[in-house]
Short mmCIF file of C-alpha atoms in Angstrom, two decimals:
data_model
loop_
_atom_site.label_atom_id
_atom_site.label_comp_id
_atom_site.label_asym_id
_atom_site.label_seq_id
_atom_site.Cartn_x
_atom_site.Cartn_y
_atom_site.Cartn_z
CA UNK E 1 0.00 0.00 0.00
CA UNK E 2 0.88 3.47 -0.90
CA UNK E 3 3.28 4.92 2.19
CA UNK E 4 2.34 8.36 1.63
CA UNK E 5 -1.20 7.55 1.91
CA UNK E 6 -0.71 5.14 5.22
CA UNK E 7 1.51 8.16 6.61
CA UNK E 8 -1.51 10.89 5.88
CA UNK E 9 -4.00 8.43 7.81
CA UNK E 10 -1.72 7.50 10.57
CA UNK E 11 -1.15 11.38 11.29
CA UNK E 12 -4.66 12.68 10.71
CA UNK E 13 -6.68 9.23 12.06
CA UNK E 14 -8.61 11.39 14.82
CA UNK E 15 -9.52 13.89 11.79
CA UNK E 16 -10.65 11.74 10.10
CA UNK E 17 -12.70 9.74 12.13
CA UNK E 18 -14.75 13.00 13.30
CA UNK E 19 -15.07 13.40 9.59
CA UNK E 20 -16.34 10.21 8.76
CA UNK E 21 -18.00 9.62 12.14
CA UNK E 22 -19.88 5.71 12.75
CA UNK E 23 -22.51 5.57 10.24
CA UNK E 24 -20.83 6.33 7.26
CA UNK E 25 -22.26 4.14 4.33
CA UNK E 26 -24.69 2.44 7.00
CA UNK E 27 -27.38 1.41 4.63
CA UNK E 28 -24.71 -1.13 2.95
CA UNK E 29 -23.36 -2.03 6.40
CA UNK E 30 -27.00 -2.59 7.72
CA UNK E 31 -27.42 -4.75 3.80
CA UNK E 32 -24.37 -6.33 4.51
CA UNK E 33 -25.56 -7.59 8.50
CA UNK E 34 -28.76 -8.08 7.40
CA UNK E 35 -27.43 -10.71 4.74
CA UNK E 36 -25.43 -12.96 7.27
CA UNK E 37 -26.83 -14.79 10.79
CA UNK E 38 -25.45 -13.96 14.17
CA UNK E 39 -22.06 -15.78 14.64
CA UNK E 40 -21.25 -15.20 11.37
CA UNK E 41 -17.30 -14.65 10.61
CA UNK E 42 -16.63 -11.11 8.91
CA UNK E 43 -13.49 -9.74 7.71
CA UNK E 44 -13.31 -5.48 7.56
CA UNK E 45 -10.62 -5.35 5.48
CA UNK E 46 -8.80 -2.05 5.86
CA UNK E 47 -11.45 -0.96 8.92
CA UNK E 48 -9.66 3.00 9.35
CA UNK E 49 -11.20 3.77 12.83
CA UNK E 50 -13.12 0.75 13.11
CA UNK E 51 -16.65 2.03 12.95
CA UNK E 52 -17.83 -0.92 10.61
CA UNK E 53 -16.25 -3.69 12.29
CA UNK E 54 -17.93 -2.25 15.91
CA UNK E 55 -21.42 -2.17 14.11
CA UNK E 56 -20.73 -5.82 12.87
CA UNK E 57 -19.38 -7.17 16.31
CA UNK E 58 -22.61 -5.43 17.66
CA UNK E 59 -24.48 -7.80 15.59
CA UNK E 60 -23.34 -10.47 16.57
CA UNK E 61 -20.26 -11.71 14.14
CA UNK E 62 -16.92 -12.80 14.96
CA UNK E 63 -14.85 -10.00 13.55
CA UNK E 64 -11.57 -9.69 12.22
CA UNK E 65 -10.12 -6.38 11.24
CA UNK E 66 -7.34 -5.25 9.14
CA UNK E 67 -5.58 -1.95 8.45
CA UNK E 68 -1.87 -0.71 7.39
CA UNK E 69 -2.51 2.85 9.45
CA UNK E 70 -1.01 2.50 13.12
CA UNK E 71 -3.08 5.66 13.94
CA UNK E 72 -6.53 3.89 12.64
CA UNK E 73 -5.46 0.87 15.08
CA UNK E 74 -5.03 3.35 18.01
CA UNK E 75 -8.59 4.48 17.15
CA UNK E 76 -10.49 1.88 16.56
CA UNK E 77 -9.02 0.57 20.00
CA UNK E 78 -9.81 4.20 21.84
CA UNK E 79 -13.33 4.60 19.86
CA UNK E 80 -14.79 0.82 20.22
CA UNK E 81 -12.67 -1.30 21.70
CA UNK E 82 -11.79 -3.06 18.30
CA UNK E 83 -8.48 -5.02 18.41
CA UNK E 84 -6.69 -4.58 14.89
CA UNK E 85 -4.33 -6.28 13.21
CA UNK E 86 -1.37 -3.73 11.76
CA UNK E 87 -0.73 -5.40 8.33
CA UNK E 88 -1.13 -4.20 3.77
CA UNK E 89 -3.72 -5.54 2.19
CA UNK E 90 -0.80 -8.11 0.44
CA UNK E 91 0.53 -9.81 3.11
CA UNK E 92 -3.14 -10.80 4.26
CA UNK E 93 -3.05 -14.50 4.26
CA UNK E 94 -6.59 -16.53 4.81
CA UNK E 95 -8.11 -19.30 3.98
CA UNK E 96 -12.03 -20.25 3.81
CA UNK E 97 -12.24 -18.24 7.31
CA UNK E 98 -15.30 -15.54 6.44
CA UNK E 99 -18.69 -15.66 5.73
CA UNK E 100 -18.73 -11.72 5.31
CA UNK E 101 -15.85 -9.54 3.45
CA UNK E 102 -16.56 -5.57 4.00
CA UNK E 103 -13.62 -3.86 2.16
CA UNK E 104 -15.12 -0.19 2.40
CA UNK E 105 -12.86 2.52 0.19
CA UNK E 106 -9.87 1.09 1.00
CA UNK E 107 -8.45 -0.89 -2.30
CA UNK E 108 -8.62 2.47 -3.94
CA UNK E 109 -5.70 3.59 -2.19
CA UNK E 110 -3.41 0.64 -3.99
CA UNK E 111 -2.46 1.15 -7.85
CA UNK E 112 -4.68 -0.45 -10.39
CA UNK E 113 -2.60 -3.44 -10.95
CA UNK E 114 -2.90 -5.03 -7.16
CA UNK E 115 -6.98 -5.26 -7.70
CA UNK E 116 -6.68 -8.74 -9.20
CA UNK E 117 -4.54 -9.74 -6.27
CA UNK E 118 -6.15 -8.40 -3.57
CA UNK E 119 -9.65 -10.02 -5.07
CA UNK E 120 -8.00 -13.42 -5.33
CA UNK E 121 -6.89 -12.78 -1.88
CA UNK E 122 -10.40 -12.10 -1.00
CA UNK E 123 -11.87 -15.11 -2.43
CA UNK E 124 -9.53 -17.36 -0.84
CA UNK E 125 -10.19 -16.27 2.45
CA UNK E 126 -14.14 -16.54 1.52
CA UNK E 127 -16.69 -19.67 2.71
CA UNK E 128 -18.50 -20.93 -0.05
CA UNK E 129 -21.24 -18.45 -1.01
CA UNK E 130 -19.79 -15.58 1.20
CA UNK E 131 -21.12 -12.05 0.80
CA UNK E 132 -18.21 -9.57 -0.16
CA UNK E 133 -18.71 -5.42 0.16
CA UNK E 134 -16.72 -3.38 -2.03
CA UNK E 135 -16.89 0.11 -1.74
CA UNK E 136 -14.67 2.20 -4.06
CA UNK E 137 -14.56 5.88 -6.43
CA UNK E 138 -15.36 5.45 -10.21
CA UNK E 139 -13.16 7.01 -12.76
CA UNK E 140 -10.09 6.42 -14.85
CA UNK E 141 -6.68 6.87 -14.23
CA UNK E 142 -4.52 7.11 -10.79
CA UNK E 143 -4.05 10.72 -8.68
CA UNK E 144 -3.04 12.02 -5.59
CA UNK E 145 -5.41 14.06 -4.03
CA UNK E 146 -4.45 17.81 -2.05
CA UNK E 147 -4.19 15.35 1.03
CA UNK E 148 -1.40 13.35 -0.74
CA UNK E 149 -3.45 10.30 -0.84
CA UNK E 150 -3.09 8.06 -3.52
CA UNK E 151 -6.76 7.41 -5.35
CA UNK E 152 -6.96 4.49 -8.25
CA UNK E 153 -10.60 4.82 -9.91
CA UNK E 154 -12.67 1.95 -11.26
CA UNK E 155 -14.93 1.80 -14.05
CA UNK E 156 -17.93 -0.73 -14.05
CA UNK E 157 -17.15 -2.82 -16.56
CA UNK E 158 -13.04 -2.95 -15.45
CA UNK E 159 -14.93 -4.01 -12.03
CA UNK E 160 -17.30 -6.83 -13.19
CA UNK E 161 -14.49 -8.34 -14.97
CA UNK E 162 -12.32 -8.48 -11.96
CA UNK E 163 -14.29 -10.10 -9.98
CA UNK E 164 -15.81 -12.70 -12.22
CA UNK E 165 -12.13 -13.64 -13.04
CA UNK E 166 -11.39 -13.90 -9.78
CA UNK E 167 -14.34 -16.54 -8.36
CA UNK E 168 -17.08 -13.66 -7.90
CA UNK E 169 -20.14 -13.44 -9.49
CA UNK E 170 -24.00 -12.21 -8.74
CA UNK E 171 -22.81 -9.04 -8.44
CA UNK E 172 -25.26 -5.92 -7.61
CA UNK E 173 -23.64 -2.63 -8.25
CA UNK E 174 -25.32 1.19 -7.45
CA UNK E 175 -23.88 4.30 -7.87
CA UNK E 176 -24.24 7.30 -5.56
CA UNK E 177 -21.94 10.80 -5.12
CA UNK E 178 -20.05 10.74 -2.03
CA UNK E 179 -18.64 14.18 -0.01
CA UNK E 180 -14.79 13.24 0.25
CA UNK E 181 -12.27 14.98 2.79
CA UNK E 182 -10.40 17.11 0.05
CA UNK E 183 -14.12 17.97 -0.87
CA UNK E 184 -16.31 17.96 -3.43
CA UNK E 185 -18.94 15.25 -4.30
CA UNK E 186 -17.53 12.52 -6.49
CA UNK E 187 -19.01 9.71 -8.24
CA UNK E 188 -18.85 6.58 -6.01
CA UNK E 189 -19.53 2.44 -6.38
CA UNK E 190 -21.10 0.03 -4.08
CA UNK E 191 -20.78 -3.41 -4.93
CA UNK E 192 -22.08 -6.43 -3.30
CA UNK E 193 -20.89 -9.95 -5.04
CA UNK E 194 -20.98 -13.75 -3.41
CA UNK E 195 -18.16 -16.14 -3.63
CA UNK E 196 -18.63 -18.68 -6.14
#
């Protein structure tokens, strides 16, 4: 993952959580928890303050949760109690452990050509039939925004092809415009798919 980006959420974690508070995107977190059964395993990979993986353990699931940022760790820790594991999307190593996969706007921050690897990654650490959230901006190209962050955009059809290539398939996509810290509404992708 990009270390400029990690470096920017590590030193501005508490920013950003007041920013983003604990019900950002909760319609597809209360999709997502409505779709599994108590005691379900989830994964939140890349969880940033943890506000996602405390509404999930809430419900009921077994959570783990991922993120490169040591600042997001120390927050989701101060905020909800959430242990995290420090650790980049690529050296994430599971196997049929989750029933749920919520990976909300974080793959964007990884160039274009680590998708495919991080969905394989995904799939392998997915039961049979598991329900995978993927939130992420739509667009072309790679940019850093005034923040320094590094932002890879997706187009629909780039998307669908991914994941079908990678064991994914009845996938339900919507589009909605999303307020973004360097501000500005921009055009945004939620994506729900099952492991096949």
């Amino acid at each position: 993952m990009d270390r400029e980006t990690i470096a920017f959420y590590s030193d501005q974690a508490s920013d950003y959580a007041e920013f983003v508070g604990d019900s950002a995107h909760s319609a597809e977190l209360t999709r997502f928890i409505q779709a599994l059964t108590p005691g379900a395993t989830a994964l939140d990979f890349g969880c940033g303050h943890g506000w996602a993986a405390a509404g999930m353990r809430d419900a009921g699931f077994e959570v783990t949760a991922i993120d490169a940022s040591a600042g997001f760790v120390a927050e989701a820790k101060a905020r909800y109690g959430i242990d995290v594991d420090v650790m980049t999307f690529d050296r994430f190593e599971a196997e049929a452990a989750f029933d749920g996969l919520w990976v909300s706007f974080s793959l964007l921050h990884d160039p274009r050509a680590a998708l495919p690897g991080h969905l394989t990654r995904l799939r392998r650490a997915a039961r049979p039939n598991a329900l995978l959230y993927l939130g992420l901006k739509e667009g072309e190209g790679e940019q850093r925004d005034t923040h320094g962050r590094l932002y890879t955009y997706f187009g629909e059809d780039e998307l669908r092809n991914a994941l079908a290539k990678t064991g994914w398939g009845e996938i339900d996509l919507t589009r909605v415009m999303l307020k973004g810290m360097a501000g500005g509404d921009e055009p945004c992708l939620h994506i729900f798919a099952r492991a096949i």
